Short mmCIF file of the C-alpha atoms (twelve columns), coordinates in Angstrom:
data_MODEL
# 
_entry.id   MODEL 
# 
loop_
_atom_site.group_PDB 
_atom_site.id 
_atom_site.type_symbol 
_atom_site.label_atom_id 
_atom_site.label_alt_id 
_atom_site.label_comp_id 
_atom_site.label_asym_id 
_atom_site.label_seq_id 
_atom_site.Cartn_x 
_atom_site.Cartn_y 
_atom_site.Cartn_z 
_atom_site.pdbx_PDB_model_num 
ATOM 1   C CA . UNK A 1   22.005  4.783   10.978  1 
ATOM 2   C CA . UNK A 2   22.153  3.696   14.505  1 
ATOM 3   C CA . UNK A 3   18.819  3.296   16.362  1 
ATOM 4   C CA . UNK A 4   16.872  5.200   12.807  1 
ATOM 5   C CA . UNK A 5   13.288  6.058   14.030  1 
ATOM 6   C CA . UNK A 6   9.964   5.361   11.959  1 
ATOM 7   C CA . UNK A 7   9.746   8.211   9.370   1 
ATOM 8   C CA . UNK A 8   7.078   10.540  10.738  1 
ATOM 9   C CA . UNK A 9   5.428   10.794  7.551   1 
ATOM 10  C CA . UNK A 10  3.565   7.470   9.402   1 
ATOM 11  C CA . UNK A 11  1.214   9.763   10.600  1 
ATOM 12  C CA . UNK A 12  -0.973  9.965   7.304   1 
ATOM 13  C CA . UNK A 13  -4.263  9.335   7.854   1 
ATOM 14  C CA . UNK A 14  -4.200  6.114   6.550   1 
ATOM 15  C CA . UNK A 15  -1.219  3.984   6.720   1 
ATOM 16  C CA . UNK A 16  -1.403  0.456   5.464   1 
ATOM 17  C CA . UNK A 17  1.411   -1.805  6.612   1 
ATOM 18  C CA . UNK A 18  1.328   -4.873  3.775   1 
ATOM 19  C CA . UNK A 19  3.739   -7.923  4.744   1 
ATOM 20  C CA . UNK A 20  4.056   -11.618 3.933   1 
ATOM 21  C CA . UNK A 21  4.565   -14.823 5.856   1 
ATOM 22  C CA . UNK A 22  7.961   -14.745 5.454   1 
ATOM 23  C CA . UNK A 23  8.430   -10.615 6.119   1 
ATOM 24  C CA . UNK A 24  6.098   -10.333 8.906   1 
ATOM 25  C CA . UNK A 25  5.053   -6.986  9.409   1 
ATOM 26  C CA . UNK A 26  3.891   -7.140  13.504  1 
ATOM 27  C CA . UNK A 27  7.230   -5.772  14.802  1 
ATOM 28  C CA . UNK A 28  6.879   -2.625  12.438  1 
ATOM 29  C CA . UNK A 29  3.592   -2.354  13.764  1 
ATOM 30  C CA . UNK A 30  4.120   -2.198  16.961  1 
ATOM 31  C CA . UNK A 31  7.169   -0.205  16.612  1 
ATOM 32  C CA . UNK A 32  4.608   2.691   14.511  1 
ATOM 33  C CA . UNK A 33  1.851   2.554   17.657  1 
ATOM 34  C CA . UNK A 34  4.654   2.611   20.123  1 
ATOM 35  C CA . UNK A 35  5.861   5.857   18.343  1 
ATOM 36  C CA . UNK A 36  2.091   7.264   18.345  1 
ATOM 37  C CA . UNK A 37  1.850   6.680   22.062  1 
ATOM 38  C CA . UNK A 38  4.693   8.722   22.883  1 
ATOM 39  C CA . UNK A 39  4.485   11.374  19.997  1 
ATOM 40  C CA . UNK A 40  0.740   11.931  20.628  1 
ATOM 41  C CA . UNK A 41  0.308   13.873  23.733  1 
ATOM 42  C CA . UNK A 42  -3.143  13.352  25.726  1 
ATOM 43  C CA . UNK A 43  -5.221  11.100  22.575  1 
ATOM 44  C CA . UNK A 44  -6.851  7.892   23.033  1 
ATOM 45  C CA . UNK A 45  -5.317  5.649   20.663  1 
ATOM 46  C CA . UNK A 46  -7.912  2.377   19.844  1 
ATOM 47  C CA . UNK A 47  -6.233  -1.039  19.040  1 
ATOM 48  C CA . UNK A 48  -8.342  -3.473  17.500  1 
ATOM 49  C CA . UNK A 49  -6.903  -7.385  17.635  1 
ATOM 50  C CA . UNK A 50  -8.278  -9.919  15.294  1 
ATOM 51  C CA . UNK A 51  -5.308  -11.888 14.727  1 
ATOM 52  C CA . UNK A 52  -2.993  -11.816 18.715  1 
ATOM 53  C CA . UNK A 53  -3.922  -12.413 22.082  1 
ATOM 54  C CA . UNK A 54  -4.038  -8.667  23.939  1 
ATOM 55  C CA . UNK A 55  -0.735  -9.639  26.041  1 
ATOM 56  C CA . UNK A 56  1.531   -9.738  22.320  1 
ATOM 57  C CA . UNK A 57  0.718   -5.409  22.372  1 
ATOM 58  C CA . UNK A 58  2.787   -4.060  25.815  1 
ATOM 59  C CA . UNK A 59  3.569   -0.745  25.987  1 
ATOM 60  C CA . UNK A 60  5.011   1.427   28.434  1 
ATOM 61  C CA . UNK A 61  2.890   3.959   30.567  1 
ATOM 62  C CA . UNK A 62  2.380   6.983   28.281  1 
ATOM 63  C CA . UNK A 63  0.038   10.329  28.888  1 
ATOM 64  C CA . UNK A 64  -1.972  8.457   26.321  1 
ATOM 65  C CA . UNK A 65  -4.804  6.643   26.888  1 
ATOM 66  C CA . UNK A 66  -4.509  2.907   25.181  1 
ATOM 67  C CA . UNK A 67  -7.980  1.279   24.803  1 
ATOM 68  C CA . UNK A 68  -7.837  -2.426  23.477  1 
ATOM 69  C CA . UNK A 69  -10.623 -4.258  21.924  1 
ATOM 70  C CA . UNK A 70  -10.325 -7.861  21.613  1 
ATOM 71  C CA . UNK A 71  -11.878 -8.852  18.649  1 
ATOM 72  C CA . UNK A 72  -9.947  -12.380 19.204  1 
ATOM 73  C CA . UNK A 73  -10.784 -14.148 21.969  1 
ATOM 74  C CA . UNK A 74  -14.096 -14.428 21.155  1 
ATOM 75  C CA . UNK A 75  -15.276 -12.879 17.694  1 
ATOM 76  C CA . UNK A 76  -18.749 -14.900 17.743  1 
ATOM 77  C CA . UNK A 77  -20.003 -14.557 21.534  1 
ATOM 78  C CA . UNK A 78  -19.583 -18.317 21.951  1 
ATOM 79  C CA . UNK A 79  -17.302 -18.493 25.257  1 
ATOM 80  C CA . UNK A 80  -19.362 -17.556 27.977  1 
ATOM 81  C CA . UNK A 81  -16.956 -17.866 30.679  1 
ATOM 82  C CA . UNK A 82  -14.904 -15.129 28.930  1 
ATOM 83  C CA . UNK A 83  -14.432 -13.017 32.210  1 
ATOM 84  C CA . UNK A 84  -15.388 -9.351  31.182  1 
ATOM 85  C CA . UNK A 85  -14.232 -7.509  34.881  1 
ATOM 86  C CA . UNK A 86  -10.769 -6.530  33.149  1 
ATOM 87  C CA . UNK A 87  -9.252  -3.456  32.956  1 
ATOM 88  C CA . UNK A 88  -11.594 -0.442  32.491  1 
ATOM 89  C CA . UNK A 89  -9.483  0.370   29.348  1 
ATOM 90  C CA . UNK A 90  -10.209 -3.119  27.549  1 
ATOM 91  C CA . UNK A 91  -13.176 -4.159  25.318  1 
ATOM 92  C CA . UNK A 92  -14.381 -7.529  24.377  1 
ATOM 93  C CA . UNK A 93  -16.366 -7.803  21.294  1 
ATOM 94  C CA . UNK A 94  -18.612 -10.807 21.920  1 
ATOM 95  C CA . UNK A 95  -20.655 -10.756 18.598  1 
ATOM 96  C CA . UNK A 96  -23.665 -9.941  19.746  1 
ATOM 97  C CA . UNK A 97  -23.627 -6.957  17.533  1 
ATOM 98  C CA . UNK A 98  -22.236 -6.013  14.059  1 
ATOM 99  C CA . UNK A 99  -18.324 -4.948  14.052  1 
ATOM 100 C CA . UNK A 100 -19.028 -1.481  12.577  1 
ATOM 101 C CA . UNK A 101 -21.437 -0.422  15.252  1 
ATOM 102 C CA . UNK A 102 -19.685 -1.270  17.973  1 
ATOM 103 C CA . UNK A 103 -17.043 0.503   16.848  1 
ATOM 104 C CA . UNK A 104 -18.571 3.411   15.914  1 
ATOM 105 C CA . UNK A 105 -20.539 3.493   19.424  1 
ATOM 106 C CA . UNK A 106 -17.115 2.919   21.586  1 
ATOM 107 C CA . UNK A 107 -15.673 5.534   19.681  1 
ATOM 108 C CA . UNK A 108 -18.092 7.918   20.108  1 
ATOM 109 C CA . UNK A 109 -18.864 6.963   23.977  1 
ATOM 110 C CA . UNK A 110 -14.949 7.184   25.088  1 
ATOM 111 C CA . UNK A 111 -13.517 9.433   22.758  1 
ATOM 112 C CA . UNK A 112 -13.946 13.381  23.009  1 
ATOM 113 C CA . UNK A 113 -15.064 15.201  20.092  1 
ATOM 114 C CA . UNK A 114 -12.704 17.736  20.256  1 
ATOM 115 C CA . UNK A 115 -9.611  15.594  19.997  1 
ATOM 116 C CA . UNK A 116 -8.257  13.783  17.317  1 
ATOM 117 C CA . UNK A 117 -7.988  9.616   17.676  1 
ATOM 118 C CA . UNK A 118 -5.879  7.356   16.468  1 
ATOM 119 C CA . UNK A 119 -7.413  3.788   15.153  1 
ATOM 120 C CA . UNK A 120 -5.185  0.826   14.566  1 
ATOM 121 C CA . UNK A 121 -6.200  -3.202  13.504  1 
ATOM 122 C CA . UNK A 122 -3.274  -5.810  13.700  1 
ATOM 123 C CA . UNK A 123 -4.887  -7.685  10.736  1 
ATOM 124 C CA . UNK A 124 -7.088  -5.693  8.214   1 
ATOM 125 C CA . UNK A 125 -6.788  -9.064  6.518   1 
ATOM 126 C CA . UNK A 126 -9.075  -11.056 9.293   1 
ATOM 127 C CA . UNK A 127 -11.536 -8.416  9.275   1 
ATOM 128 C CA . UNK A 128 -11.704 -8.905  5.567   1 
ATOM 129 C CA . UNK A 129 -12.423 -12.322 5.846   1 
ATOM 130 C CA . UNK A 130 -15.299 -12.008 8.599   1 
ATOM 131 C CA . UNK A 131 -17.096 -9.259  7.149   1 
ATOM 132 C CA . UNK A 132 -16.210 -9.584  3.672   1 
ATOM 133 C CA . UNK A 133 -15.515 -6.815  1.187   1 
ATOM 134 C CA . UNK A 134 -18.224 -4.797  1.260   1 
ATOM 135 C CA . UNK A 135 -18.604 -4.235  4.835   1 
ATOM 136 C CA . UNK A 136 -15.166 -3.737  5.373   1 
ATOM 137 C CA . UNK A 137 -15.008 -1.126  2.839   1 
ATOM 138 C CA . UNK A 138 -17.438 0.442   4.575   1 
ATOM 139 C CA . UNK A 139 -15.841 0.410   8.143   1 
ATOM 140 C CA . UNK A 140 -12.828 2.086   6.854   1 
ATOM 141 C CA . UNK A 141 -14.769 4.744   5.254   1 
ATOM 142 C CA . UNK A 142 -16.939 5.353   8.489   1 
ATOM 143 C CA . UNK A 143 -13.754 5.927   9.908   1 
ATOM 144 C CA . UNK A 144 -11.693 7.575   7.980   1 
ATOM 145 C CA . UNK A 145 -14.762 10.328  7.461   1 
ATOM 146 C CA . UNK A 146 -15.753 10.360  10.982  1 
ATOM 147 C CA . UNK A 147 -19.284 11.946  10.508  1 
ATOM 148 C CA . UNK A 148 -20.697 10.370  14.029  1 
ATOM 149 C CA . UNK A 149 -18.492 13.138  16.371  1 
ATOM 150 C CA . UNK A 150 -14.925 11.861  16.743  1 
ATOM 151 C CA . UNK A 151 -11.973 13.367  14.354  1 
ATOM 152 C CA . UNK A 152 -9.539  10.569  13.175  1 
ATOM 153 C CA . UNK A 153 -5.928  11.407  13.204  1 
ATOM 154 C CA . UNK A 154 -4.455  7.924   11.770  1 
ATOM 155 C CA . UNK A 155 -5.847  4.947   10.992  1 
ATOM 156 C CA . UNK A 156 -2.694  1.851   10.704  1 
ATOM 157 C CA . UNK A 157 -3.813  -1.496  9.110   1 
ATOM 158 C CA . UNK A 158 -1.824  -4.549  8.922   1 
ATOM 159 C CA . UNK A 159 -2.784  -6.455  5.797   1 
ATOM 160 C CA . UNK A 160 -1.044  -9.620  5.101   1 
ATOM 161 C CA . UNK A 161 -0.871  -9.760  1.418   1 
ATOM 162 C CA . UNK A 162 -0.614  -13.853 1.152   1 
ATOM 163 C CA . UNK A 163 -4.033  -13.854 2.653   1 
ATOM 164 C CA . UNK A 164 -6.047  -11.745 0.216   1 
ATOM 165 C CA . UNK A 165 -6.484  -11.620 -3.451  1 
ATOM 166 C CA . UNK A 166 -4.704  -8.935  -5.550  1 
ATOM 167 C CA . UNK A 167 -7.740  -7.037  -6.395  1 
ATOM 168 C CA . UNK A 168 -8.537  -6.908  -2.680  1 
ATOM 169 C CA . UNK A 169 -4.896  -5.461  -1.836  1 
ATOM 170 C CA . UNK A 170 -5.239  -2.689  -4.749  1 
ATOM 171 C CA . UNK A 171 -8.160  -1.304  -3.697  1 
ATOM 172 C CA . UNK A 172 -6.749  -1.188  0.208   1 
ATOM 173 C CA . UNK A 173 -3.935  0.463   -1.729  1 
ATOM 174 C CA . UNK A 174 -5.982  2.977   -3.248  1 
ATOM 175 C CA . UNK A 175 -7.383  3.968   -0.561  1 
ATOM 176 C CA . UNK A 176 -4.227  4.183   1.686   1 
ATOM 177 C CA . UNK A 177 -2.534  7.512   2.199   1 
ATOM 178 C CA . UNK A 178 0.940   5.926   3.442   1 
ATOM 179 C CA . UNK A 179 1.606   2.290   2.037   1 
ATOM 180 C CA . UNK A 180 4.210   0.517   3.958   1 
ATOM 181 C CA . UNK A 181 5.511   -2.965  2.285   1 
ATOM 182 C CA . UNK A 182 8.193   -5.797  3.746   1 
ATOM 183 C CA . UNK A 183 10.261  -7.261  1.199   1 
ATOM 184 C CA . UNK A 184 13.533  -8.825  0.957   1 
ATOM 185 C CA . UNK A 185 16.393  -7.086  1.509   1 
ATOM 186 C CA . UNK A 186 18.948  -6.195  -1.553  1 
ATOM 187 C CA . UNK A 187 20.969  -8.666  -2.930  1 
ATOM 188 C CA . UNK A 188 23.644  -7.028  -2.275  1 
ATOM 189 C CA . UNK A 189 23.459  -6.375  1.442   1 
ATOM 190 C CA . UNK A 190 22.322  -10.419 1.666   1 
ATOM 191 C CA . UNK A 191 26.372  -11.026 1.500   1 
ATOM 192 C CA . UNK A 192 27.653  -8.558  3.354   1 
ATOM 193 C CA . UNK A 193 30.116  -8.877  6.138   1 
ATOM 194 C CA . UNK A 194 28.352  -5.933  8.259   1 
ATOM 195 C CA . UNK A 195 27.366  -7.527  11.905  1 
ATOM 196 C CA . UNK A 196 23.930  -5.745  11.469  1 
ATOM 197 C CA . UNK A 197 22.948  -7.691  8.205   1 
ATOM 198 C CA . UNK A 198 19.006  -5.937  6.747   1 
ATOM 199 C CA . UNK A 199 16.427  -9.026  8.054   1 
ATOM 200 C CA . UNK A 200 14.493  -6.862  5.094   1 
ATOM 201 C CA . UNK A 201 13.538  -3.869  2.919   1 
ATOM 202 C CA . UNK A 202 10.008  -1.739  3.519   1 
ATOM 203 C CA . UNK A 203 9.002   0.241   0.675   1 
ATOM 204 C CA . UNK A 204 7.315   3.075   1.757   1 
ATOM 205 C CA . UNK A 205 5.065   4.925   -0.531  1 
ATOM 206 C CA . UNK A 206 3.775   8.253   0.678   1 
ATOM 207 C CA . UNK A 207 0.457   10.475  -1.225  1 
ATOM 208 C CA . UNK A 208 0.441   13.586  0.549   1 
ATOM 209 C CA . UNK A 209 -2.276  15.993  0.535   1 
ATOM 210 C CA . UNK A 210 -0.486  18.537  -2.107  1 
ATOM 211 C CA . UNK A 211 -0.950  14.697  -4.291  1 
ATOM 212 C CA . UNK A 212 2.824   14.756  -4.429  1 
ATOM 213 C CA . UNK A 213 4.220   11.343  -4.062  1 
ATOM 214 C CA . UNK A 214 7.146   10.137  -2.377  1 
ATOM 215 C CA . UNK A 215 8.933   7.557   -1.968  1 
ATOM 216 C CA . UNK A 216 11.274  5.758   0.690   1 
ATOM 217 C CA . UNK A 217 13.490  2.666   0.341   1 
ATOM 218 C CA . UNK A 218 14.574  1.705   4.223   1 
ATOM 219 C CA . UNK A 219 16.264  -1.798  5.589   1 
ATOM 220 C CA . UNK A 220 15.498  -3.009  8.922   1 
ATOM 221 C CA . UNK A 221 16.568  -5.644  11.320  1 
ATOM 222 C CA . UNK A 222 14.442  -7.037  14.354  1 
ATOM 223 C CA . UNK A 223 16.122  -8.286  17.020  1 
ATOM 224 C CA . UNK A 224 14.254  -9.446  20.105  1 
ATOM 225 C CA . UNK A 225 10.695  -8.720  18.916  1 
ATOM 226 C CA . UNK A 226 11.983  -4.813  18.338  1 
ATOM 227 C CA . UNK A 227 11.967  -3.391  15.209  1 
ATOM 228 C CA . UNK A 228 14.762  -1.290  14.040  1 
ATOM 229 C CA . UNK A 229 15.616  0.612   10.717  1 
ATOM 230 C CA . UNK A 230 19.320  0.598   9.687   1 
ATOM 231 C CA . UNK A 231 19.785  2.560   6.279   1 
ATOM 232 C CA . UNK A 232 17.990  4.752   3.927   1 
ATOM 233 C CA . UNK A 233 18.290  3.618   0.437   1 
ATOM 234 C CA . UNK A 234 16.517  6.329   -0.867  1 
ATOM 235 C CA . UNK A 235 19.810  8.522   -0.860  1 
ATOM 236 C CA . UNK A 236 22.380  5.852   -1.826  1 
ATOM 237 C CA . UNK A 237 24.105  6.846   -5.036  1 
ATOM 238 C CA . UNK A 238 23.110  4.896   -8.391  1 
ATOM 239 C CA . UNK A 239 25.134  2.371   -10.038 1 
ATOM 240 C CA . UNK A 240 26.642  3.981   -13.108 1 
ATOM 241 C CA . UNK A 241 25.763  1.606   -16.343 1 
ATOM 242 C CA . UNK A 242 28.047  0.958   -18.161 1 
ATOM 243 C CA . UNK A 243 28.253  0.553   -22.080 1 
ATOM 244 C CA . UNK A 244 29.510  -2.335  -23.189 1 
ATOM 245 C CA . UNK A 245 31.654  -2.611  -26.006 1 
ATOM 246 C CA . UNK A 246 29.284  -4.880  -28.187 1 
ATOM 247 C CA . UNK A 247 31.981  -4.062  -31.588 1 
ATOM 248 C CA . UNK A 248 34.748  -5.616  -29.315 1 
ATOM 249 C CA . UNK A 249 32.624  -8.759  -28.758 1 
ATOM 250 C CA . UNK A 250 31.912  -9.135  -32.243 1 
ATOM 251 C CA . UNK A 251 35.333  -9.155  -33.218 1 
ATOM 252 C CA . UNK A 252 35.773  -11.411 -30.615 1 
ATOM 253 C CA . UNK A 253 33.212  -14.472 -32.162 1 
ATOM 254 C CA . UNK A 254 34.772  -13.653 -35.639 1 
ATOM 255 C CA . UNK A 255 31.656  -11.678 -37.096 1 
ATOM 256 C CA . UNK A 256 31.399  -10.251 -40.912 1 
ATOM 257 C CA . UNK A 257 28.740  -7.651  -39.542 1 
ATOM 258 C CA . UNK A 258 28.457  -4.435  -37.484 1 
ATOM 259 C CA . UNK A 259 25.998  -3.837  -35.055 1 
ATOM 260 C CA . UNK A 260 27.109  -0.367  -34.146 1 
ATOM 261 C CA . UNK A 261 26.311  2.833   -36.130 1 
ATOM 262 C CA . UNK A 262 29.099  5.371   -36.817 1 
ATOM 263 C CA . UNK A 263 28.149  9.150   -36.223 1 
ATOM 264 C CA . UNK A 264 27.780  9.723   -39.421 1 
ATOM 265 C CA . UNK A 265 25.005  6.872   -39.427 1 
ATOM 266 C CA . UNK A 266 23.500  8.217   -36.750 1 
ATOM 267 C CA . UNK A 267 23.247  11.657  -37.702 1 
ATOM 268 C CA . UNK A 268 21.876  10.147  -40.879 1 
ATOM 269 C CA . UNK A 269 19.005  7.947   -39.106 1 
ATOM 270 C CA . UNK A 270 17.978  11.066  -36.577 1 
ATOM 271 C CA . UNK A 271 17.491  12.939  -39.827 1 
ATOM 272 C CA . UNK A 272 14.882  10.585  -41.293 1 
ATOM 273 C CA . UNK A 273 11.646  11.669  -41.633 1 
ATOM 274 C CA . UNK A 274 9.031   9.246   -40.844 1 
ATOM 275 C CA . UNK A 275 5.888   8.856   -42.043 1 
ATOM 276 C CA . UNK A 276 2.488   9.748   -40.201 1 
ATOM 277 C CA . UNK A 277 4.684   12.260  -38.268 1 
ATOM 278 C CA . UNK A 278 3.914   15.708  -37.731 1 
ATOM 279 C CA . UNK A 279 6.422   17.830  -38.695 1 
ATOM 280 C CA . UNK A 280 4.571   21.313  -37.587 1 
ATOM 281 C CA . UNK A 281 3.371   22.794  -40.819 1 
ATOM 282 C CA . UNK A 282 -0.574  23.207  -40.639 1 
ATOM 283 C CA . UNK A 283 -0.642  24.942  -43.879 1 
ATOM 284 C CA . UNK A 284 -0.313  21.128  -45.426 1 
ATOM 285 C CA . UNK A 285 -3.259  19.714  -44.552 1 
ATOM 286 C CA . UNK A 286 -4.508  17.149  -46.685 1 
ATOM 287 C CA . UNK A 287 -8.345  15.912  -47.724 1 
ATOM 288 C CA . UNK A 288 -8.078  12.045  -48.098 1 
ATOM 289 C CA . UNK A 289 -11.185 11.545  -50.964 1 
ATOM 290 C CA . UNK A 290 -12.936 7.687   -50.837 1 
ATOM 291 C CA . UNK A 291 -14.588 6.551   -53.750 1 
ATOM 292 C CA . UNK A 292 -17.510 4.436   -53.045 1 
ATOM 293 C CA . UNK A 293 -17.771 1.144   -54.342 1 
ATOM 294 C CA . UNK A 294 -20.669 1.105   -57.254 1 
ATOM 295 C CA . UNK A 295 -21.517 -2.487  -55.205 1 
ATOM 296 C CA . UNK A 296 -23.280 0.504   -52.657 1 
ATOM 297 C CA . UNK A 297 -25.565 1.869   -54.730 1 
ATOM 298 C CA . UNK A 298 -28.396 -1.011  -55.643 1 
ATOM 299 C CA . UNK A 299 -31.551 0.541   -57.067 1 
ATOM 300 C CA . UNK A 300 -32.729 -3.045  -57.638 1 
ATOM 301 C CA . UNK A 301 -35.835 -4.722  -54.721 1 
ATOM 302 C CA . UNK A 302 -32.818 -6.853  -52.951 1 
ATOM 303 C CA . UNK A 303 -35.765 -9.434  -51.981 1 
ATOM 304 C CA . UNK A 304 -36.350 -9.507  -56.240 1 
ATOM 305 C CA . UNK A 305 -34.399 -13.146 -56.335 1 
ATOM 306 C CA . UNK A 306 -36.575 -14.207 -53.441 1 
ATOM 307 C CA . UNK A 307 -39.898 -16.358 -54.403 1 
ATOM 308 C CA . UNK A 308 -42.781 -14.352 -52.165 1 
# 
């Protein structure tokens, strides 16, 4: 589909975007917080950068208010010539204080309580490895519960699968209302003569609050930095499977034997009854009776052969 937006089912509350080094996921997200900023009317959407400089996030002027907090430049409070008169909407975390209460402070201090926020990190996966898995755990749930006075519409999480262990990604997973992942795209579309050939495939798994689950198969291209969706998948007719004609192919080799089962063979085998299967009469019940072994019963002192 020409110029295919981001599904708005991307505003779950959580959506984790999970890529690789060689499907980067940083176009998509900046393509989903793009979308926020101009689908959101009058929010102040947080953007927390662990992993790029503040210039790699541009956006055009929106009604919404942007507030960046570079968690980047200098995550320890080490560079003290760090200029801090920048723009009134950026924040430098310096270190001097823990991640989750700054956080939580800014969020209460600049946000109104009345009005829902939307929360985004470029690499879940840094934050994971500076805070470590308890503590991060913990951040997300502060957030995603919001009991300090701000109400969290979305929280978006890049998480770069190659740079955390498996049980580390399923609990994210768990967690994570929308699950977005980069793959390659289908061999089939690899070789095709289209001019817009898929760069890749996301996988987008969706729990919604009635705990139905969907699911969406999409291929995207990005061309100058911009990420666009071509196709839905999801809708694309099935491949019919064939049966193959496994009697021809023995005839073929020169076989003596049959493989294949006549219908009167099958109708035979269907009508087998099979042991240990229950067949729906309860008035059969049978009373299995063990004899015990006259080895049990000893009325002899079993310390008699012992000298005490």
């Amino acid at each position: 589909r020409e110029n295919m937006q981001v599904p708005a089912s991307f505003d779950s509350p959580f959506v984790l975007v999970v890529d690789n080094e060689k499907y980067n996921g940083l176009a998509l997200f900046h393509s989903i917080l793009e979308r926020a900023l101009a689908s959101i009317k009058n929010k102040k959407i947080f953007l927390i950068t662990t992993d790029n400089p503040l210039h790699a996030f541009s956006f055009p002027k929106t009604e919404n208010q942007l507030i960046k907090i570079d968690y980047f430049s200098d995550p320890l409070g080490w560079n003290k010539d760090l200029s801090s008169n920048l723009d009134k909407d950026i924040l430098i975390f310096r270190g001097d204080q823990p991640l989750v209460e700054f956080l939580d402070f800014n969020l209460r201090e600049l946000s109104n309580p009345k009005e829902e926020i939307f929360v985004a990190f470029d690499s879940l996966s840094s934050i994971l490895t500076r805070l470590g898995d308890q503590k991060t755990s913990m951040l997300l749930h502060k957030l995603l519960h919001c009991p300090n006075g701000y109400k969290l519409k979305t929280l978006l999480c890049l998480l770069h699968e190659d740079a955390v262990d498996l049980r580390q990604q399923k609990s994210f997973e768990y967690m994570a209302t929308a699950i977005i992942k980069l793959t390659h795209p289908p061999f089939s579309l690899q070789e095709s003569s289209s001019v817009e050939k898929p760069h890749g495939t996301i996988d987008i798994l969706h729990k919604r609050s009635s705990s139905k689950v969907t699911r969406n198969i999409l291929t995207y291209r990005v061309e100058s930095g911009k990420f666009k969706l071509l196709s839905d998948l999801t809708t694309q007719p099935t491949t019919k499977i064939v049966k193959e004609d496994t009697q021809g192919q023995i005839k073929a080799i020169g076989a003596t034997f049959n493989l294949d089962l006549s219908e009167e063979e099958q109708r035979a085998r269907e009508n087998v009854v099979l042991p240990y299967v229950h067949q729906g009469n309860e008035s059969n019940k049978g009373v299995i009776y063990m004899q015990p072994d006259d080895d049990d019963f000893d009325d002899e002192d079993p310390d008699d052969d012992l000298d005490i």
